[in-house]
Amino acid sequence: VRDFLLGFLDISGNGLDFAHCNVCKCDIDSNAYFKDADGIVCEHCKGLDGILIDNVTRAYLAKQSNTTHPLKIKSNILLADFVYMTTGVRISTHYFTEQL
């Protein structure tokens, strides 16, 4: 599911890099944030808003680590929300809730 959603973002021109800040280009090795205008940003560049992406979720979405099944589902739901925010396409969460 992760690879499908990341691929969907890439082909729609809205690819997200969970390993590097989209503003200052630093490596992100802790929590990250999603900003509608900037994509994935570090703690320093998040400003006053941004959706928190905890480090475990960020590392899984960056394909830097694997995680437990429940956390994969949580991460994929968050990624589906990012798809909606960046493209306006709502990915059905029915698939994700069936796996809980």
PDB file of N, CA and C in Angstrom:
ATOM      1  N   VAL A   1       0.834  -1.187   0.000  1.00  0.00           N
ATOM      2  CA  VAL A   1       0.000   0.000   0.000  1.00  0.00           C
ATOM      3  C   VAL A   1       0.880   1.252   0.000  1.00  0.00           C
ATOM      4  N   ARG A   2       1.918   1.250   0.842  1.00  0.00           N
ATOM      5  CA  ARG A   2       2.827   2.399   0.911  1.00  0.00           C
ATOM      6  C   ARG A   2       3.414   2.701  -0.461  1.00  0.00           C
ATOM      7  N   ASP A   3       3.914   1.670  -1.132  1.00  0.00           N
ATOM      8  CA  ASP A   3       4.554   1.883  -2.429  1.00  0.00           C
ATOM      9  C   ASP A   3       3.562   2.406  -3.464  1.00  0.00           C
ATOM     10  N   PHE A   4       2.318   1.903  -3.425  1.00  0.00           N
ATOM     11  CA  PHE A   4       1.287   2.382  -4.348  1.00  0.00           C
ATOM     12  C   PHE A   4       1.008   3.867  -4.113  1.00  0.00           C
ATOM     13  N   LEU A   5       0.811   4.246  -2.848  1.00  0.00           N
ATOM     14  CA  LEU A   5       0.489   5.638  -2.532  1.00  0.00           C
ATOM     15  C   LEU A   5       1.653   6.573  -2.848  1.00  0.00           C
ATOM     16  N   LEU A   6       2.880   6.144  -2.532  1.00  0.00           N
ATOM     17  CA  LEU A   6       4.046   6.968  -2.872  1.00  0.00           C
ATOM     18  C   LEU A   6       4.195   7.094  -4.384  1.00  0.00           C
ATOM     19  N   GLY A   7       3.943   5.995  -5.108  1.00  0.00           N
ATOM     20  CA  GLY A   7       3.994   6.036  -6.569  1.00  0.00           C
ATOM     21  C   GLY A   7       2.930   6.951  -7.144  1.00  0.00           C
ATOM     22  N   PHE A   8       1.727   6.909  -6.562  1.00  0.00           N
ATOM     23  CA  PHE A   8       0.638   7.785  -7.004  1.00  0.00           C
ATOM     24  C   PHE A   8       1.039   9.247  -6.847  1.00  0.00           C
ATOM     25  N   LEU A   9       1.639   9.574  -5.705  1.00  0.00           N
ATOM     26  CA  LEU A   9       2.096  10.950  -5.488  1.00  0.00           C
ATOM     27  C   LEU A   9       3.172  11.336  -6.495  1.00  0.00           C
ATOM     28  N   ASP A  10       4.091  10.429  -6.769  1.00  0.00           N
ATOM     29  CA  ASP A  10       5.168  10.720  -7.727  1.00  0.00           C
ATOM     30  C   ASP A  10       4.624  11.007  -9.122  1.00  0.00           C
ATOM     31  N   ILE A  11       3.732  10.141  -9.617  1.00  0.00           N
ATOM     32  CA  ILE A  11       3.250  10.331 -10.992  1.00  0.00           C
ATOM     33  C   ILE A  11       2.307  11.522 -11.118  1.00  0.00           C
ATOM     34  N   SER A  12       1.733  11.954  -9.982  1.00  0.00           N
ATOM     35  CA  SER A  12       0.868  13.137 -10.028  1.00  0.00           C
ATOM     36  C   SER A  12       1.679  14.428  -9.855  1.00  0.00           C
ATOM     37  N   GLY A  13       2.993  14.287  -9.710  1.00  0.00           N
ATOM     38  CA  GLY A  13       3.843  15.465  -9.548  1.00  0.00           C
ATOM     39  C   GLY A  13       3.911  15.991  -8.132  1.00  0.00           C
ATOM     40  N   ASN A  14       3.461  15.181  -7.176  1.00  0.00           N
ATOM     41  CA  ASN A  14       3.428  15.606  -5.778  1.00  0.00           C
ATOM     42  C   ASN A  14       4.257  14.698  -4.881  1.00  0.00           C
ATOM     43  N   GLY A  15       5.342  14.155  -5.415  1.00  0.00           N
ATOM     44  CA  GLY A  15       6.169  13.238  -4.639  1.00  0.00           C
ATOM     45  C   GLY A  15       6.648  13.867  -3.337  1.00  0.00           C
ATOM     46  N   LEU A  16       6.717  13.047  -2.295  1.00  0.00           N
ATOM     47  CA  LEU A  16       7.163  13.512  -0.985  1.00  0.00           C
ATOM     48  C   LEU A  16       8.444  12.785  -0.603  1.00  0.00           C
ATOM     49  N   ASP A  17       9.426  13.523  -0.120  1.00  0.00           N
ATOM     50  CA  ASP A  17      10.692  12.958   0.345  1.00  0.00           C
ATOM     51  C   ASP A  17      10.676  13.001   1.864  1.00  0.00           C
ATOM     52  N   PHE A  18      10.553  11.837   2.497  1.00  0.00           N
ATOM     53  CA  PHE A  18      10.459  11.769   3.952  1.00  0.00           C
ATOM     54  C   PHE A  18      11.828  11.744   4.625  1.00  0.00           C
ATOM     55  N   ALA A  19      12.896  11.762   3.850  1.00  0.00           N
ATOM     56  CA  ALA A  19      14.249  11.708   4.407  1.00  0.00           C
ATOM     57  C   ALA A  19      14.929  13.075   4.452  1.00  0.00           C
ATOM     58  N   HIS A  20      14.406  14.049   3.690  1.00  0.00           N
ATOM     59  CA  HIS A  20      15.041  15.369   3.607  1.00  0.00           C
ATOM     60  C   HIS A  20      13.988  16.469   3.703  1.00  0.00           C
ATOM     61  N   CYS A  21      14.363  17.567   4.327  1.00  0.00           N
ATOM     62  CA  CYS A  21      13.474  18.723   4.432  1.00  0.00           C
ATOM     63  C   CYS A  21      13.346  19.381   3.061  1.00  0.00           C
ATOM     64  N   ASN A  22      12.142  19.658   2.663  1.00  0.00           N
ATOM     65  CA  ASN A  22      11.892  20.266   1.360  1.00  0.00           C
ATOM     66  C   ASN A  22      12.257  21.757   1.323  1.00  0.00           C
ATOM     67  N   VAL A  23      12.466  22.367   2.491  1.00  0.00           N
ATOM     68  CA  VAL A  23      12.799  23.790   2.545  1.00  0.00           C
ATOM     69  C   VAL A  23      14.312  23.996   2.649  1.00  0.00           C
ATOM     70  N   CYS A  24      14.940  23.444   3.703  1.00  0.00           N
ATOM     71  CA  CYS A  24      16.376  23.679   3.918  1.00  0.00           C
ATOM     72  C   CYS A  24      17.254  22.539   3.405  1.00  0.00           C
ATOM     73  N   LYS A  25      16.622  21.456   2.962  1.00  0.00           N
ATOM     74  CA  LYS A  25      17.317  20.298   2.364  1.00  0.00           C
ATOM     75  C   LYS A  25      18.141  19.480   3.353  1.00  0.00           C
ATOM     76  N   CYS A  26      17.988  19.689   4.661  1.00  0.00           N
ATOM     77  CA  CYS A  26      18.740  18.899   5.635  1.00  0.00           C
ATOM     78  C   CYS A  26      18.196  17.474   5.694  1.00  0.00           C
ATOM     79  N   ASP A  27      19.027  16.540   6.182  1.00  0.00           N
ATOM     80  CA  ASP A  27      18.570  15.177   6.427  1.00  0.00           C
ATOM     81  C   ASP A  27      17.655  15.207   7.637  1.00  0.00           C
ATOM     82  N   ILE A  28      16.537  14.495   7.556  1.00  0.00           N
ATOM     83  CA  ILE A  28      15.619  14.417   8.695  1.00  0.00           C
ATOM     84  C   ILE A  28      15.846  13.067   9.362  1.00  0.00           C
ATOM     85  N   ASP A  29      16.232  13.093  10.640  1.00  0.00           N
ATOM     86  CA  ASP A  29      16.457  11.850  11.370  1.00  0.00           C
ATOM     87  C   ASP A  29      15.617  11.768  12.639  1.00  0.00           C
ATOM     88  N   SER A  30      14.625  12.626  12.732  1.00  0.00           N
ATOM     89  CA  SER A  30      13.689  12.601  13.855  1.00  0.00           C
ATOM     90  C   SER A  30      12.295  12.906  13.310  1.00  0.00           C
ATOM     91  N   ASN A  31      11.442  13.491  14.136  1.00  0.00           N
ATOM     92  CA  ASN A  31      10.098  13.828  13.674  1.00  0.00           C
ATOM     93  C   ASN A  31      10.158  14.775  12.485  1.00  0.00           C
ATOM     94  N   ALA A  32       9.169  14.654  11.615  1.00  0.00           N
ATOM     95  CA  ALA A  32       9.034  15.548  10.468  1.00  0.00           C
ATOM     96  C   ALA A  32       7.628  16.137  10.505  1.00  0.00           C
ATOM     97  N   TYR A  33       7.358  17.036   9.591  1.00  0.00           N
ATOM     98  CA  TYR A  33       6.051  17.688   9.525  1.00  0.00           C
ATOM     99  C   TYR A  33       5.632  17.808   8.074  1.00  0.00           C
ATOM    100  N   PHE A  34       4.320  17.706   7.839  1.00  0.00           N
ATOM    101  CA  PHE A  34       3.779  17.913   6.503  1.00  0.00           C
ATOM    102  C   PHE A  34       3.122  19.277   6.483  1.00  0.00           C
ATOM    103  N   LYS A  35       3.521  20.088   5.502  1.00  0.00           N
ATOM    104  CA  LYS A  35       2.885  21.385   5.281  1.00  0.00           C
ATOM    105  C   LYS A  35       2.342  21.380   3.863  1.00  0.00           C
ATOM    106  N   ASP A  36       1.117  21.814   3.714  1.00  0.00           N
ATOM    107  CA  ASP A  36       0.453  21.801   2.411  1.00  0.00           C
ATOM    108  C   ASP A  36       1.278  22.521   1.351  1.00  0.00           C
ATOM    109  N   ALA A  37       1.867  23.636   1.704  1.00  0.00           N
ATOM    110  CA  ALA A  37       2.613  24.430   0.724  1.00  0.00           C
ATOM    111  C   ALA A  37       4.030  23.919   0.486  1.00  0.00           C
ATOM    112  N   ASP A  38       4.628  23.263   1.491  1.00  0.00           N
ATOM    113  CA  ASP A  38       6.039  22.894   1.401  1.00  0.00           C
ATOM    114  C   ASP A  38       6.312  21.401   1.332  1.00  0.00           C
ATOM    115  N   GLY A  39       5.340  20.574   1.645  1.00  0.00           N
ATOM    116  CA  GLY A  39       5.580  19.134   1.684  1.00  0.00           C
ATOM    117  C   GLY A  39       6.167  18.726   3.022  1.00  0.00           C
ATOM    118  N   ILE A  40       7.196  17.868   2.997  1.00  0.00           N
ATOM    119  CA  ILE A  40       7.806  17.362   4.219  1.00  0.00           C
ATOM    120  C   ILE A  40       8.915  18.319   4.655  1.00  0.00           C
ATOM    121  N   VAL A  41       8.830  18.759   5.916  1.00  0.00           N
ATOM    122  CA  VAL A  41       9.812  19.707   6.445  1.00  0.00           C
ATOM    123  C   VAL A  41      10.320  19.240   7.809  1.00  0.00           C
ATOM    124  N   CYS A  42      11.457  19.791   8.204  1.00  0.00           N
ATOM    125  CA  CYS A  42      12.058  19.468   9.499  1.00  0.00           C
ATOM    126  C   CYS A  42      11.430  20.324  10.606  1.00  0.00           C
ATOM    127  N   GLU A  43      11.830  20.036  11.830  1.00  0.00           N
ATOM    128  CA  GLU A  43      11.355  20.787  12.997  1.00  0.00           C
ATOM    129  C   GLU A  43      11.647  22.280  12.850  1.00  0.00           C
ATOM    130  N   HIS A  44      12.813  22.615  12.374  1.00  0.00           N
ATOM    131  CA  HIS A  44      13.237  24.012  12.243  1.00  0.00           C
ATOM    132  C   HIS A  44      12.377  24.784  11.233  1.00  0.00           C
ATOM    133  N   CYS A  45      11.967  24.125  10.152  1.00  0.00           N
ATOM    134  CA  CYS A  45      11.250  24.803   9.058  1.00  0.00           C
ATOM    135  C   CYS A  45       9.731  24.711   9.160  1.00  0.00           C
ATOM    136  N   LYS A  46       9.212  24.026  10.177  1.00  0.00           N
ATOM    137  CA  LYS A  46       7.763  23.790  10.237  1.00  0.00           C
ATOM    138  C   LYS A  46       6.947  25.036  10.514  1.00  0.00           C
ATOM    139  N   GLY A  47       7.547  26.045  11.119  1.00  0.00           N
ATOM    140  CA  GLY A  47       6.784  27.239  11.443  1.00  0.00           C
ATOM    141  C   GLY A  47       5.771  26.961  12.531  1.00  0.00           C
ATOM    142  N   LEU A  48       4.616  27.601  12.426  1.00  0.00           N
ATOM    143  CA  LEU A  48       3.592  27.459  13.456  1.00  0.00           C
ATOM    144  C   LEU A  48       2.597  26.346  13.176  1.00  0.00           C
ATOM    145  N   ASP A  49       2.639  25.804  11.983  1.00  0.00           N
ATOM    146  CA  ASP A  49       1.683  24.750  11.671  1.00  0.00           C
ATOM    147  C   ASP A  49       2.422  23.574  11.047  1.00  0.00           C
ATOM    148  N   GLY A  50       1.695  22.592  10.685  1.00  0.00           N
ATOM    149  CA  GLY A  50       2.272  21.391  10.096  1.00  0.00           C
ATOM    150  C   GLY A  50       1.724  20.171  10.806  1.00  0.00           C
ATOM    151  N   ILE A  51       1.536  19.114  10.061  1.00  0.00           N
ATOM    152  CA  ILE A  51       1.032  17.862  10.617  1.00  0.00           C
ATOM    153  C   ILE A  51       2.231  17.028  11.043  1.00  0.00           C
ATOM    154  N   LEU A  52       2.267  16.649  12.315  1.00  0.00           N
ATOM    155  CA  LEU A  52       3.373  15.875  12.857  1.00  0.00           C
ATOM    156  C   LEU A  52       3.444  14.490  12.221  1.00  0.00           C
ATOM    157  N   ILE A  53       4.642  14.097  11.834  1.00  0.00           N
ATOM    158  CA  ILE A  53       4.926  12.733  11.386  1.00  0.00           C
ATOM    159  C   ILE A  53       5.996  12.217  12.338  1.00  0.00           C
ATOM    160  N   ASP A  54       5.602  11.320  13.265  1.00  0.00           N
ATOM    161  CA  ASP A  54       6.575  10.836  14.239  1.00  0.00           C
ATOM    162  C   ASP A  54       7.708  10.091  13.533  1.00  0.00           C
ATOM    163  N   ASN A  55       8.829   9.935  14.218  1.00  0.00           N
ATOM    164  CA  ASN A  55      10.027   9.387  13.600  1.00  0.00           C
ATOM    165  C   ASN A  55       9.838   7.963  13.083  1.00  0.00           C
ATOM    166  N   VAL A  56       9.088   7.121  13.797  1.00  0.00           N
ATOM    167  CA  VAL A  56       8.859   5.739  13.351  1.00  0.00           C
ATOM    168  C   VAL A  56       8.070   5.739  12.046  1.00  0.00           C
ATOM    169  N   THR A  57       7.022   6.533  11.976  1.00  0.00           N
ATOM    170  CA  THR A  57       6.220   6.648  10.756  1.00  0.00           C
ATOM    171  C   THR A  57       7.043   7.236   9.620  1.00  0.00           C
ATOM    172  N   ARG A  58       7.808   8.283   9.909  1.00  0.00           N
ATOM    173  CA  ARG A  58       8.631   8.920   8.891  1.00  0.00           C
ATOM    174  C   ARG A  58       9.649   7.944   8.305  1.00  0.00           C
ATOM    175  N   ALA A  59      10.317   7.176   9.167  1.00  0.00           N
ATOM    176  CA  ALA A  59      11.321   6.216   8.690  1.00  0.00           C
ATOM    177  C   ALA A  59      10.674   5.130   7.832  1.00  0.00           C
ATOM    178  N   TYR A  60       9.474   4.664   8.217  1.00  0.00           N
ATOM    179  CA  TYR A  60       8.766   3.660   7.417  1.00  0.00           C
ATOM    180  C   TYR A  60       8.383   4.236   6.056  1.00  0.00           C
ATOM    181  N   LEU A  61       7.842   5.442   6.024  1.00  0.00           N
ATOM    182  CA  LEU A  61       7.434   6.051   4.759  1.00  0.00           C
ATOM    183  C   LEU A  61       8.632   6.411   3.882  1.00  0.00           C
ATOM    184  N   ALA A  62       9.793   6.648   4.507  1.00  0.00           N
ATOM    185  CA  ALA A  62      11.019   6.929   3.755  1.00  0.00           C
ATOM    186  C   ALA A  62      11.699   5.639   3.305  1.00  0.00           C
ATOM    187  N   LYS A  63      11.108   4.501   3.656  1.00  0.00           N
ATOM    188  CA  LYS A  63      11.656   3.170   3.343  1.00  0.00           C
ATOM    189  C   LYS A  63      13.019   2.962   3.992  1.00  0.00           C
ATOM    190  N   GLN A  64      13.202   3.545   5.173  1.00  0.00           N
ATOM    191  CA  GLN A  64      14.443   3.394   5.922  1.00  0.00           C
ATOM    192  C   GLN A  64      14.338   2.307   6.978  1.00  0.00           C
ATOM    193  N   SER A  65      13.121   1.878   7.296  1.00  0.00           N
ATOM    194  CA  SER A  65      12.927   0.836   8.298  1.00  0.00           C
ATOM    195  C   SER A  65      11.588   0.157   8.064  1.00  0.00           C
ATOM    196  N   ASN A  66      11.414  -0.964   8.723  1.00  0.00           N
ATOM    197  CA  ASN A  66      10.144  -1.664   8.701  1.00  0.00           C
ATOM    198  C   ASN A  66       9.508  -1.459  10.068  1.00  0.00           C
ATOM    199  N   THR A  67       8.248  -1.782  10.204  1.00  0.00           N
ATOM    200  CA  THR A  67       7.568  -1.561  11.473  1.00  0.00           C
ATOM    201  C   THR A  67       6.471  -2.601  11.642  1.00  0.00           C
ATOM    202  N   THR A  68       5.785  -2.569  12.767  1.00  0.00           N
ATOM    203  CA  THR A  68       4.739  -3.541  13.053  1.00  0.00           C
ATOM    204  C   THR A  68       3.511  -3.284  12.182  1.00  0.00           C
ATOM    205  N   HIS A  69       2.691  -4.305  12.045  1.00  0.00           N
ATOM    206  CA  HIS A  69       1.502  -4.207  11.193  1.00  0.00           C
ATOM    207  C   HIS A  69       0.584  -3.042  11.586  1.00  0.00           C
ATOM    208  N   PRO A  70       0.228  -2.881  12.878  1.00  0.00           N
ATOM    209  CA  PRO A  70      -0.653  -1.749  13.226  1.00  0.00           C
ATOM    210  C   PRO A  70      -0.050  -0.389  12.871  1.00  0.00           C
ATOM    211  N   LEU A  71       1.257  -0.234  13.036  1.00  0.00           N
ATOM    212  CA  LEU A  71       1.886   1.043  12.693  1.00  0.00           C
ATOM    213  C   LEU A  71       1.961   1.249  11.188  1.00  0.00           C
ATOM    214  N   LYS A  72       2.052   0.159  10.427  1.00  0.00           N
ATOM    215  CA  LYS A  72       2.010   0.277   8.965  1.00  0.00           C
ATOM    216  C   LYS A  72       0.654   0.817   8.531  1.00  0.00           C
ATOM    217  N   ILE A  73      -0.409   0.297   9.137  1.00  0.00           N
ATOM    218  CA  ILE A  73      -1.762   0.752   8.796  1.00  0.00           C
ATOM    219  C   ILE A  73      -1.909   2.236   9.130  1.00  0.00           C
ATOM    220  N   LYS A  74      -1.462   2.638  10.322  1.00  0.00           N
ATOM    221  CA  LYS A  74      -1.510   4.052  10.729  1.00  0.00           C
ATOM    222  C   LYS A  74      -0.736   4.919   9.737  1.00  0.00           C
ATOM    223  N   SER A  75       0.440   4.472   9.356  1.00  0.00           N
ATOM    224  CA  SER A  75       1.277   5.227   8.413  1.00  0.00           C
ATOM    225  C   SER A  75       0.609   5.344   7.056  1.00  0.00           C
ATOM    226  N   ASN A  76      -0.002   4.257   6.593  1.00  0.00           N
ATOM    227  CA  ASN A  76      -0.650   4.267   5.284  1.00  0.00           C
ATOM    228  C   ASN A  76      -1.893   5.147   5.273  1.00  0.00           C
ATOM    229  N   ILE A  77      -2.617   5.187   6.379  1.00  0.00           N
ATOM    230  CA  ILE A  77      -3.774   6.088   6.474  1.00  0.00           C
ATOM    231  C   ILE A  77      -3.300   7.542   6.420  1.00  0.00           C
ATOM    232  N   LEU A  78      -2.222   7.845   7.133  1.00  0.00           N
ATOM    233  CA  LEU A  78      -1.656   9.195   7.095  1.00  0.00           C
ATOM    234  C   LEU A  78      -1.211   9.550   5.679  1.00  0.00           C
ATOM    235  N   LEU A  79      -0.574   8.605   5.005  1.00  0.00           N
ATOM    236  CA  LEU A  79      -0.132   8.835   3.630  1.00  0.00           C
ATOM    237  C   LEU A  79      -1.323   9.050   2.698  1.00  0.00           C
ATOM    238  N   ALA A  80      -2.413   8.295   2.902  1.00  0.00           N
ATOM    239  CA  ALA A  80      -3.624   8.491   2.098  1.00  0.00           C
ATOM    240  C   ALA A  80      -4.194   9.893   2.324  1.00  0.00           C
ATOM    241  N   ASP A  81      -4.092  10.401   3.555  1.00  0.00           N
ATOM    242  CA  ASP A  81      -4.526  11.776   3.832  1.00  0.00           C
ATOM    243  C   ASP A  81      -3.665  12.783   3.074  1.00  0.00           C
ATOM    244  N   PHE A  82      -2.357  12.526   2.996  1.00  0.00           N
ATOM    245  CA  PHE A  82      -1.469  13.414   2.241  1.00  0.00           C
ATOM    246  C   PHE A  82      -1.816  13.388   0.758  1.00  0.00           C
ATOM    247  N   VAL A  83      -2.190  12.206   0.248  1.00  0.00           N
ATOM    248  CA  VAL A  83      -2.623  12.104  -1.156  1.00  0.00           C
ATOM    249  C   VAL A  83      -3.819  13.015  -1.378  1.00  0.00           C
ATOM    250  N   TYR A  84      -4.786  12.966  -0.468  1.00  0.00           N
ATOM    251  CA  TYR A  84      -5.979  13.803  -0.598  1.00  0.00           C
ATOM    252  C   TYR A  84      -5.621  15.294  -0.531  1.00  0.00           C
ATOM    253  N   MET A  85      -4.752  15.658   0.413  1.00  0.00           N
ATOM    254  CA  MET A  85      -4.397  17.071   0.575  1.00  0.00           C
ATOM    255  C   MET A  85      -3.635  17.622  -0.627  1.00  0.00           C
ATOM    256  N   THR A  86      -2.818  16.800  -1.266  1.00  0.00           N
ATOM    257  CA  THR A  86      -1.996  17.296  -2.372  1.00  0.00           C
ATOM    258  C   THR A  86      -2.658  17.154  -3.730  1.00  0.00           C
ATOM    259  N   THR A  87      -3.551  16.156  -3.891  1.00  0.00           N
ATOM    260  CA  THR A  87      -4.138  15.909  -5.211  1.00  0.00           C
ATOM    261  C   THR A  87      -5.645  16.112  -5.252  1.00  0.00           C
ATOM    262  N   GLY A  88      -6.293  16.111  -4.096  1.00  0.00           N
ATOM    263  CA  GLY A  88      -7.743  16.205  -4.066  1.00  0.00           C
ATOM    264  C   GLY A  88      -8.427  14.873  -4.323  1.00  0.00           C
ATOM    265  N   VAL A  89      -7.647  13.800  -4.432  1.00  0.00           N
ATOM    266  CA  VAL A  89      -8.194  12.463  -4.670  1.00  0.00           C
ATOM    267  C   VAL A  89      -8.300  11.746  -3.336  1.00  0.00           C
ATOM    268  N   ARG A  90      -9.500  11.331  -2.987  1.00  0.00           N
ATOM    269  CA  ARG A  90      -9.732  10.631  -1.725  1.00  0.00           C
ATOM    270  C   ARG A  90      -9.538   9.137  -1.952  1.00  0.00           C
ATOM    271  N   ILE A  91      -8.535   8.563  -1.291  1.00  0.00           N
ATOM    272  CA  ILE A  91      -8.316   7.120  -1.325  1.00  0.00           C
ATOM    273  C   ILE A  91      -9.215   6.522  -0.259  1.00  0.00           C
ATOM    274  N   SER A  92     -10.014   5.537  -0.618  1.00  0.00           N
ATOM    275  CA  SER A  92     -10.958   4.944   0.320  1.00  0.00           C
ATOM    276  C   SER A  92     -10.221   4.343   1.510  1.00  0.00           C
ATOM    277  N   THR A  93     -10.627   4.711   2.712  1.00  0.00           N
ATOM    278  CA  THR A  93     -10.005   4.150   3.903  1.00  0.00           C
ATOM    279  C   THR A  93     -10.669   2.841   4.309  1.00  0.00           C
ATOM    280  N   HIS A  94     -11.657   2.383   3.552  1.00  0.00           N
ATOM    281  CA  HIS A  94     -12.308   1.110   3.848  1.00  0.00           C
ATOM    282  C   HIS A  94     -11.290  -0.020   3.864  1.00  0.00           C
ATOM    283  N   TYR A  95     -10.353   0.011   2.934  1.00  0.00           N
ATOM    284  CA  TYR A  95      -9.316  -1.017   2.872  1.00  0.00           C
ATOM    285  C   TYR A  95      -8.505  -1.040   4.163  1.00  0.00           C
ATOM    286  N   PHE A  96      -8.181   0.129   4.703  1.00  0.00           N
ATOM    287  CA  PHE A  96      -7.350   0.190   5.894  1.00  0.00           C
ATOM    288  C   PHE A  96      -8.114  -0.275   7.125  1.00  0.00           C
ATOM    289  N   THR A  97      -9.378   0.116   7.250  1.00  0.00           N
ATOM    290  CA  THR A  97     -10.144  -0.256   8.436  1.00  0.00           C
ATOM    291  C   THR A  97     -10.456  -1.738   8.466  1.00  0.00           C
ATOM    292  N   GLU A  98     -10.536  -2.393   7.311  1.00  0.00           N
ATOM    293  CA  GLU A  98     -10.743  -3.838   7.289  1.00  0.00           C
ATOM    294  C   GLU A  98      -9.570  -4.569   7.920  1.00  0.00           C
ATOM    295  N   GLN A  99      -8.391  -3.984   7.885  1.00  0.00           N
ATOM    296  CA  GLN A  99      -7.200  -4.652   8.386  1.00  0.00           C
ATOM    297  C   GLN A  99      -7.008  -4.481   9.887  1.00  0.00           C
ATOM    298  N   LEU A 100      -7.828  -3.653  10.521  1.00  0.00           N
ATOM    299  CA  LEU A 100      -7.730  -3.473  11.972  1.00  0.00           C
ATOM    300  C   LEU A 100      -8.452  -4.560  12.652  1.00  0.00           C
TER     301      LEU A 100
END
